[in-house]
Amino acid sequence: MADYDVTPEQAAHGRVVPDCDLPMVAAQWLVDGYDSPLLREMASLTSRQALEGEVRLTDVLAELGHPIREVDSPYEQLPWRGQWEGIWWAVDRMDRTHRPYASAQYVLEIIGDYEGLWEPGGGEALMAMLRAWDGNPDLRPAIDEKFRAHLRGLREDDVPPLIK
């Protein structure tokens, strides 16, 4: 059972309203005395149309006098920002579905694409470990441990800020 007892103020301050519930929430807001053209339009949508984003909640909230402030920070402008998700994924999958060598290759691909990640990601050290692993089959278990330590030691905070 969905919870339609959310006010526009609560939604504007982060209360999550699933997209499929937006038409019912909008209908409840109309009953509660809120009104705007986009709100009426949202209330008339089917759940499927709501999922397709025909009317955005942020636009309705703005029309009702509760605009959601856009966050604009230097961090969000950095081209590598979303790449840490891939790095965390590779580290998480290491030893579950990927060998440390494969996780290191994946991380190396990511940090190689973004100049600001190469040094904090230890690109040179990873390259050296990959070469050593390739050339020394007897040392692979020890190098796997180095991969694990290196990859688990990566921190997003190690990337220098855009503005000092």
Short mmCIF file of C-alpha atoms in Angstrom, two decimals:
data_model
loop_
_atom_site.label_atom_id
_atom_site.label_comp_id
_atom_site.label_asym_id
_atom_site.label_seq_id
_atom_site.Cartn_x
_atom_site.Cartn_y
_atom_site.Cartn_z
CA MET A 1 0.00 0.00 0.00
CA ALA A 2 1.45 3.31 -1.05
CA ASP A 3 1.67 6.27 1.31
CA TYR A 4 -0.04 9.27 -0.27
CA ASP A 5 0.17 11.33 2.90
CA VAL A 6 3.04 13.53 1.80
CA THR A 7 2.84 17.29 1.38
CA PRO A 8 4.51 19.30 -1.38
CA GLU A 9 6.77 20.78 1.29
CA GLN A 10 7.91 17.31 2.36
CA ALA A 11 8.49 16.26 -1.25
CA ALA A 12 10.53 19.40 -1.90
CA HIS A 13 12.71 18.61 1.11
CA GLY A 14 13.58 15.11 0.00
CA ARG A 15 10.65 12.89 0.95
CA VAL A 16 10.73 10.21 -1.73
CA VAL A 17 7.62 9.71 -3.83
CA PRO A 18 7.89 6.77 -6.25
CA ASP A 19 7.13 7.83 -9.82
CA CYS A 20 4.31 5.33 -10.18
CA ASP A 21 2.57 6.94 -7.17
CA LEU A 22 2.78 10.50 -8.47
CA PRO A 23 -0.74 10.59 -9.98
CA MET A 24 -2.32 9.52 -6.68
CA VAL A 25 -0.15 11.92 -4.67
CA ALA A 26 -1.11 14.72 -7.07
CA ALA A 27 -4.79 13.83 -6.69
CA GLN A 28 -4.43 13.94 -2.92
CA TRP A 29 -2.78 17.36 -3.14
CA LEU A 30 -5.70 18.62 -5.20
CA VAL A 31 -8.10 17.33 -2.53
CA ASP A 32 -5.97 19.06 0.10
CA GLY A 33 -6.40 22.40 -1.68
CA TYR A 34 -3.22 22.72 -3.71
CA ASP A 35 -3.75 23.63 -7.36
CA SER A 36 -1.75 24.33 -10.50
CA PRO A 37 -2.00 23.34 -14.16
CA LEU A 38 0.88 20.85 -13.92
CA LEU A 39 -0.54 19.37 -10.72
CA ARG A 40 -3.86 18.73 -12.47
CA GLU A 41 -2.02 17.22 -15.41
CA MET A 42 0.01 14.95 -13.10
CA ALA A 43 -3.16 13.81 -11.32
CA SER A 44 -4.62 12.75 -14.67
CA LEU A 45 -1.70 10.52 -15.62
CA THR A 46 -1.72 6.75 -15.46
CA SER A 47 0.98 5.07 -13.38
CA ARG A 48 2.74 4.09 -16.60
CA GLN A 49 2.75 7.66 -17.90
CA ALA A 50 4.13 8.80 -14.56
CA LEU A 51 6.97 6.27 -14.90
CA GLU A 52 7.73 7.67 -18.33
CA GLY A 53 8.19 11.13 -16.83
CA GLU A 54 5.55 12.98 -18.83
CA VAL A 55 5.27 15.49 -15.98
CA ARG A 56 8.19 15.98 -13.63
CA LEU A 57 7.63 16.30 -9.90
CA THR A 58 10.25 19.06 -9.69
CA ASP A 59 8.26 21.14 -12.19
CA VAL A 60 5.03 20.62 -10.24
CA LEU A 61 6.72 21.56 -6.96
CA ALA A 62 8.19 24.71 -8.54
CA GLU A 63 4.76 25.68 -9.85
CA LEU A 64 3.37 25.19 -6.33
CA GLY A 65 6.01 27.51 -4.88
CA HIS A 66 8.42 24.84 -3.63
CA PRO A 67 11.31 24.85 -6.08
CA ILE A 68 14.03 22.30 -5.53
CA ARG A 69 17.39 24.03 -5.44
CA GLU A 70 19.78 22.75 -8.07
CA VAL A 71 23.07 21.73 -6.52
CA ASP A 72 25.91 23.25 -8.46
CA SER A 73 29.29 22.57 -7.02
CA PRO A 74 32.76 22.26 -8.52
CA TYR A 75 32.75 18.58 -7.55
CA GLU A 76 29.80 17.87 -9.83
CA GLN A 77 31.58 19.53 -12.75
CA LEU A 78 34.58 17.22 -12.63
CA PRO A 79 34.61 14.76 -15.53
CA TRP A 80 35.79 11.85 -13.34
CA ARG A 81 33.07 12.22 -10.71
CA GLY A 82 31.01 9.27 -11.86
CA GLN A 83 34.05 7.08 -12.42
CA TRP A 84 34.48 6.24 -8.76
CA GLU A 85 31.36 4.13 -8.97
CA GLY A 86 33.14 1.91 -11.50
CA ILE A 87 36.23 1.75 -9.32
CA TRP A 88 34.18 0.80 -6.26
CA TRP A 89 32.38 -1.83 -8.34
CA ALA A 90 35.69 -3.40 -9.45
CA VAL A 91 36.96 -3.48 -5.88
CA ASP A 92 33.68 -4.95 -4.61
CA ARG A 93 33.69 -7.67 -7.28
CA MET A 94 37.35 -8.55 -6.69
CA ASP A 95 37.65 -12.15 -5.46
CA ARG A 96 33.89 -12.63 -5.89
CA THR A 97 33.51 -12.66 -9.64
CA HIS A 98 36.83 -11.18 -10.77
CA ARG A 99 40.41 -12.08 -10.07
CA PRO A 100 42.50 -9.22 -8.66
CA TYR A 101 44.30 -8.95 -12.02
CA ALA A 102 40.98 -8.34 -13.86
CA SER A 103 39.85 -5.78 -11.28
CA ALA A 104 43.19 -3.99 -11.61
CA GLN A 105 42.83 -3.90 -15.40
CA TYR A 106 39.33 -2.46 -15.08
CA VAL A 107 40.47 0.24 -12.65
CA LEU A 108 43.43 1.03 -14.89
CA GLU A 109 41.08 1.59 -17.83
CA ILE A 110 39.06 4.05 -15.77
CA ILE A 111 41.94 6.03 -14.33
CA GLY A 112 43.70 6.05 -17.71
CA ASP A 113 40.77 7.90 -19.25
CA TYR A 114 40.88 10.79 -16.75
CA GLU A 115 44.06 12.71 -16.20
CA GLY A 116 43.02 13.76 -12.71
CA LEU A 117 42.69 10.12 -11.63
CA TRP A 118 45.98 8.70 -12.91
CA GLU A 119 48.17 9.83 -10.03
CA PRO A 120 45.68 9.36 -7.16
CA GLY A 121 44.72 5.97 -8.61
CA GLY A 122 48.34 4.90 -8.71
CA GLY A 123 48.37 4.30 -12.45
CA GLU A 124 52.13 3.76 -12.68
CA ALA A 125 52.12 1.31 -9.77
CA LEU A 126 49.23 -0.65 -11.29
CA MET A 127 51.02 -0.80 -14.65
CA ALA A 128 54.15 -2.13 -12.94
CA MET A 129 52.15 -4.76 -11.03
CA LEU A 130 50.37 -5.89 -14.20
CA ARG A 131 53.70 -6.24 -16.04
CA ALA A 132 55.19 -8.16 -13.10
CA TRP A 133 52.16 -10.47 -12.96
CA ASP A 134 52.41 -11.14 -16.71
CA GLY A 135 56.14 -11.87 -16.58
CA ASN A 136 56.39 -13.86 -13.34
CA PRO A 137 53.89 -16.73 -13.06
CA ASP A 138 55.55 -17.95 -9.84
CA LEU A 139 54.98 -14.58 -8.15
CA ARG A 140 51.31 -14.20 -9.11
CA PRO A 141 49.86 -15.03 -5.65
CA ALA A 142 52.05 -12.33 -4.05
CA ILE A 143 51.22 -9.83 -6.78
CA ASP A 144 47.50 -10.61 -6.36
CA GLU A 145 47.91 -9.52 -2.72
CA LYS A 146 49.52 -6.28 -3.89
CA PHE A 147 46.59 -5.71 -6.26
CA ARG A 148 44.15 -6.25 -3.39
CA ALA A 149 45.98 -3.84 -1.08
CA HIS A 150 46.34 -1.20 -3.78
CA LEU A 151 42.74 -1.32 -4.99
CA ARG A 152 41.24 -1.42 -1.51
CA GLY A 153 43.37 1.59 -0.59
CA LEU A 154 41.92 3.83 -3.31
CA ARG A 155 39.93 6.76 -1.93
CA GLU A 156 37.93 9.35 -3.77
CA ASP A 157 39.23 11.94 -1.29
CA ASP A 158 42.72 11.41 -2.73
CA VAL A 159 41.71 13.25 -5.90
CA PRO A 160 42.71 16.90 -5.57
CA PRO A 161 39.82 19.37 -5.43
CA LEU A 162 39.08 21.54 -8.45
CA ILE A 163 39.30 24.69 -6.32
CA LYS A 164 41.85 25.06 -3.55
#
